Structure formats: structure tokens, C-alpha cells
Amino acid sequence: MSKVVIFGNSGSGKSTLAKNISTGNQSAHLDLDTIAWQPTTPPSRTPITESKAKIDEFLKNNNTWVIEGCYTDLLELVTPIADNVIFLNLSVEDCILNAQKRPWEPHKYESKAAQDANLAMLIDWISQYTQRDDTFSQSAHLALFNGFEGAKELRTCNLPS
């Protein structure tokens, strides 16, 4: 696997799996969380054109890569050139448990306390996954997965990578 896209609900294990694959394959790793949001309070999405420019720069600089996130609108920019997609479609309950056990993510939060302060909002967000109809929803992820014609894998439980 040289060009891998991983997606699913928040807390599904995307970042952990992406790190394991990118390390094992010596590939670059892009967490779309790092380019999808502007540093504002409350958070607001970065315009798609700006996120696309950052993705294009990442692709230009890396021949092998793992890109992960929950943003179907951004994932659609890279799936046409991906070799493999992995849809982590864990239960909402498993995603909530994973989020509660998540170690500090310094690339997303300035401190563990800041991350923990966001946990209630994140759990609420995770719990809406199957009901939403937006770019972050299970229905959008299923459509992306079903439309991908290359090698693909659907995971419905935590598996070792």
C-alpha cells in the first residue's frame, strides 16, 4: 500500500492506524484535522480551496502517503489517486470509548486539559454520526467507500494494524 486513505467517525482509530501504516511503510502521514479547521473560537472550517492547496502541496512532496480524516469533501480530492481505502465503521459506542481513552494529541490541542475540556462536545459529535447527513456522516462515508473502485477494506471493530 503506497497511497492509503483512512476514514470513519471521530474516535474510530483513524490516527492510530494511519500512524502504524505510515511508519511500517515509511510513508508520509497527513491528518486532515490539521488543515480542515481555522484556529478560531468557535472553530470554523478552512475554505475548501485553502485545504485543497495544502493537500496538493502534500501530494507534490510525497510519493507514498497515508491520509486520514472524517471530511468526505476533502477525502474526495484524494481517493481518485489512492491505491487503497480503509473505512473504520466502528459502533458509536466503541468510538466514544476510544475517545475517552485517547491520549493527548499535541498536534490538535495545546494541552491535555484543553483536550479533556472538549471531550463532552466530542462525545456528542460522535453520537450523532449515524443520524447526520453532512460530509462527516456515516452515510457520506458509506457512499465514498461504495464508490471507490480500487482495493478497499471495511473494518467494524478495532483490529491490530
PDB file of C-alpha atoms in Angstrom, residues 59-157:
ATOM      1  CA  LEU A  59       0.895  15.169  -2.580  1.00  0.00           C
ATOM      2  CA  LYS A  60       3.556  17.014  -4.582  1.00  0.00           C
ATOM      3  CA  ASN A  61       6.115  16.420  -1.845  1.00  0.00           C
ATOM      4  CA  ASN A  62       5.313  12.762  -1.112  1.00  0.00           C
ATOM      5  CA  ASN A  63       5.138   9.739  -3.421  1.00  0.00           C
ATOM      6  CA  THR A  64       3.837   7.380  -0.737  1.00  0.00           C
ATOM      7  CA  TRP A  65       1.370   8.523   1.865  1.00  0.00           C
ATOM      8  CA  VAL A  66      -1.446   7.838   4.283  1.00  0.00           C
ATOM      9  CA  ILE A  67      -4.197  10.457   4.522  1.00  0.00           C
ATOM     10  CA  GLU A  68      -6.845  10.187   7.213  1.00  0.00           C
ATOM     11  CA  GLY A  69      -9.876  12.087   8.345  1.00  0.00           C
ATOM     12  CA  CYS A  70     -13.642  12.273   8.504  1.00  0.00           C
ATOM     13  CA  TYR A  71     -14.094  15.012   5.872  1.00  0.00           C
ATOM     14  CA  THR A  72     -15.667  13.411   2.805  1.00  0.00           C
ATOM     15  CA  ASP A  73     -15.360  16.691   0.901  1.00  0.00           C
ATOM     16  CA  LEU A  74     -11.572  16.572   1.372  1.00  0.00           C
ATOM     17  CA  LEU A  75     -11.249  12.790   1.032  1.00  0.00           C
ATOM     18  CA  GLU A  76     -12.908  13.011  -2.386  1.00  0.00           C
ATOM     19  CA  LEU A  77      -9.921  15.086  -3.521  1.00  0.00           C
ATOM     20  CA  VAL A  78      -7.506  12.186  -2.918  1.00  0.00           C
ATOM     21  CA  THR A  79      -9.468   8.951  -3.382  1.00  0.00           C
ATOM     22  CA  PRO A  80      -9.143   9.138  -7.199  1.00  0.00           C
ATOM     23  CA  ILE A  81      -5.367   8.641  -6.815  1.00  0.00           C
ATOM     24  CA  ALA A  82      -5.423   6.309  -3.782  1.00  0.00           C
ATOM     25  CA  ASP A  83      -4.358   2.666  -4.056  1.00  0.00           C
ATOM     26  CA  ASN A  84      -6.377   1.584  -1.062  1.00  0.00           C
ATOM     27  CA  VAL A  85      -9.120   2.898   1.224  1.00  0.00           C
ATOM     28  CA  ILE A  86      -9.942   1.714   4.715  1.00  0.00           C
ATOM     29  CA  PHE A  87     -13.318   2.612   6.215  1.00  0.00           C
ATOM     30  CA  LEU A  88     -13.307   2.279  10.009  1.00  0.00           C
ATOM     31  CA  ASN A  89     -17.027   1.825  10.635  1.00  0.00           C
ATOM     32  CA  LEU A  90     -16.972   1.012  14.342  1.00  0.00           C
ATOM     33  CA  SER A  91     -20.050   1.294  16.527  1.00  0.00           C
ATOM     34  CA  VAL A  92     -20.764   4.673  18.044  1.00  0.00           C
ATOM     35  CA  GLU A  93     -20.244   3.113  21.473  1.00  0.00           C
ATOM     36  CA  ASP A  94     -16.742   1.887  20.540  1.00  0.00           C
ATOM     37  CA  CYS A  95     -15.844   5.309  19.127  1.00  0.00           C
ATOM     38  CA  ILE A  96     -16.967   7.011  22.354  1.00  0.00           C
ATOM     39  CA  LEU A  97     -14.893   4.592  24.444  1.00  0.00           C
ATOM     40  CA  ASN A  98     -11.868   5.224  22.210  1.00  0.00           C
ATOM     41  CA  ALA A  99     -12.321   8.989  22.543  1.00  0.00           C
ATOM     42  CA  GLN A 100     -12.493   8.707  26.322  1.00  0.00           C
ATOM     43  CA  LYS A 101      -9.228   6.704  26.392  1.00  0.00           C
ATOM     44  CA  ARG A 102      -7.453   8.877  23.805  1.00  0.00           C
ATOM     45  CA  PRO A 103      -4.008  10.129  24.806  1.00  0.00           C
ATOM     46  CA  TRP A 104      -3.197  13.816  24.426  1.00  0.00           C
ATOM     47  CA  GLU A 105      -2.955  14.867  20.783  1.00  0.00           C
ATOM     48  CA  PRO A 106      -0.484  17.781  20.854  1.00  0.00           C
ATOM     49  CA  HIS A 107      -0.952  18.491  17.138  1.00  0.00           C
ATOM     50  CA  LYS A 108      -4.622  19.309  17.869  1.00  0.00           C
ATOM     51  CA  TYR A 109      -4.668  20.690  21.427  1.00  0.00           C
ATOM     52  CA  GLU A 110      -2.285  22.941  23.361  1.00  0.00           C
ATOM     53  CA  SER A 111      -2.641  20.746  26.465  1.00  0.00           C
ATOM     54  CA  LYS A 112      -4.245  17.546  27.751  1.00  0.00           C
ATOM     55  CA  ALA A 113      -6.536  19.751  29.853  1.00  0.00           C
ATOM     56  CA  ALA A 114      -7.741  21.568  26.705  1.00  0.00           C
ATOM     57  CA  GLN A 115      -8.379  18.235  25.006  1.00  0.00           C
ATOM     58  CA  ASP A 116     -10.287  16.935  28.039  1.00  0.00           C
ATOM     59  CA  ALA A 117     -12.356  20.141  28.161  1.00  0.00           C
ATOM     60  CA  ASN A 118     -13.522  19.344  24.629  1.00  0.00           C
ATOM     61  CA  LEU A 119     -14.474  15.729  25.417  1.00  0.00           C
ATOM     62  CA  ALA A 120     -18.184  16.299  26.145  1.00  0.00           C
ATOM     63  CA  MET A 121     -18.610  18.118  22.827  1.00  0.00           C
ATOM     64  CA  LEU A 122     -16.681  15.359  21.033  1.00  0.00           C
ATOM     65  CA  ILE A 123     -18.825  12.608  22.557  1.00  0.00           C
ATOM     66  CA  ASP A 124     -21.964  14.462  21.486  1.00  0.00           C
ATOM     67  CA  TRP A 125     -20.487  14.809  17.986  1.00  0.00           C
ATOM     68  CA  ILE A 126     -19.571  11.107  17.804  1.00  0.00           C
ATOM     69  CA  SER A 127     -23.049  10.076  18.969  1.00  0.00           C
ATOM     70  CA  GLN A 128     -24.663  11.891  16.009  1.00  0.00           C
ATOM     71  CA  TYR A 129     -22.621  10.039  13.349  1.00  0.00           C
ATOM     72  CA  THR A 130     -25.396   7.722  12.126  1.00  0.00           C
ATOM     73  CA  GLN A 131     -28.070  10.466  12.103  1.00  0.00           C
ATOM     74  CA  ARG A 132     -26.154  13.274  10.378  1.00  0.00           C
ATOM     75  CA  ASP A 133     -26.289  13.770   6.615  1.00  0.00           C
ATOM     76  CA  ASP A 134     -23.266  16.042   6.254  1.00  0.00           C
ATOM     77  CA  THR A 135     -19.723  15.499   4.968  1.00  0.00           C
ATOM     78  CA  PHE A 136     -18.766  13.923   8.328  1.00  0.00           C
ATOM     79  CA  SER A 137     -21.607  11.385   8.407  1.00  0.00           C
ATOM     80  CA  GLN A 138     -21.733   7.625   8.168  1.00  0.00           C
ATOM     81  CA  SER A 139     -23.894   7.927   5.040  1.00  0.00           C
ATOM     82  CA  ALA A 140     -21.261  10.120   3.326  1.00  0.00           C
ATOM     83  CA  HIS A 141     -18.513   7.674   4.315  1.00  0.00           C
ATOM     84  CA  LEU A 142     -20.526   4.699   3.036  1.00  0.00           C
ATOM     85  CA  ALA A 143     -21.074   6.438  -0.296  1.00  0.00           C
ATOM     86  CA  LEU A 144     -17.353   7.210  -0.589  1.00  0.00           C
ATOM     87  CA  PHE A 145     -16.444   3.618   0.280  1.00  0.00           C
ATOM     88  CA  ASN A 146     -19.005   2.086  -2.080  1.00  0.00           C
ATOM     89  CA  GLY A 147     -17.934   4.362  -4.929  1.00  0.00           C
ATOM     90  CA  PHE A 148     -14.235   3.515  -4.627  1.00  0.00           C
ATOM     91  CA  GLU A 149     -13.217   1.020  -7.310  1.00  0.00           C
ATOM     92  CA  GLY A 150      -9.757   0.085  -6.004  1.00  0.00           C
ATOM     93  CA  ALA A 151      -8.671  -2.102  -3.120  1.00  0.00           C
ATOM     94  CA  LYS A 152     -10.742  -1.374  -0.050  1.00  0.00           C
ATOM     95  CA  GLU A 153     -11.326  -2.669   3.426  1.00  0.00           C
ATOM     96  CA  LEU A 154     -14.243  -2.215   5.787  1.00  0.00           C
ATOM     97  CA  ARG A 155     -13.425  -2.599   9.486  1.00  0.00           C
ATOM     98  CA  THR A 156     -16.220  -2.777  12.017  1.00  0.00           C
ATOM     99  CA  CYS A 157     -14.097  -3.418  15.107  1.00  0.00           C
TER     100      CYS A 157
END
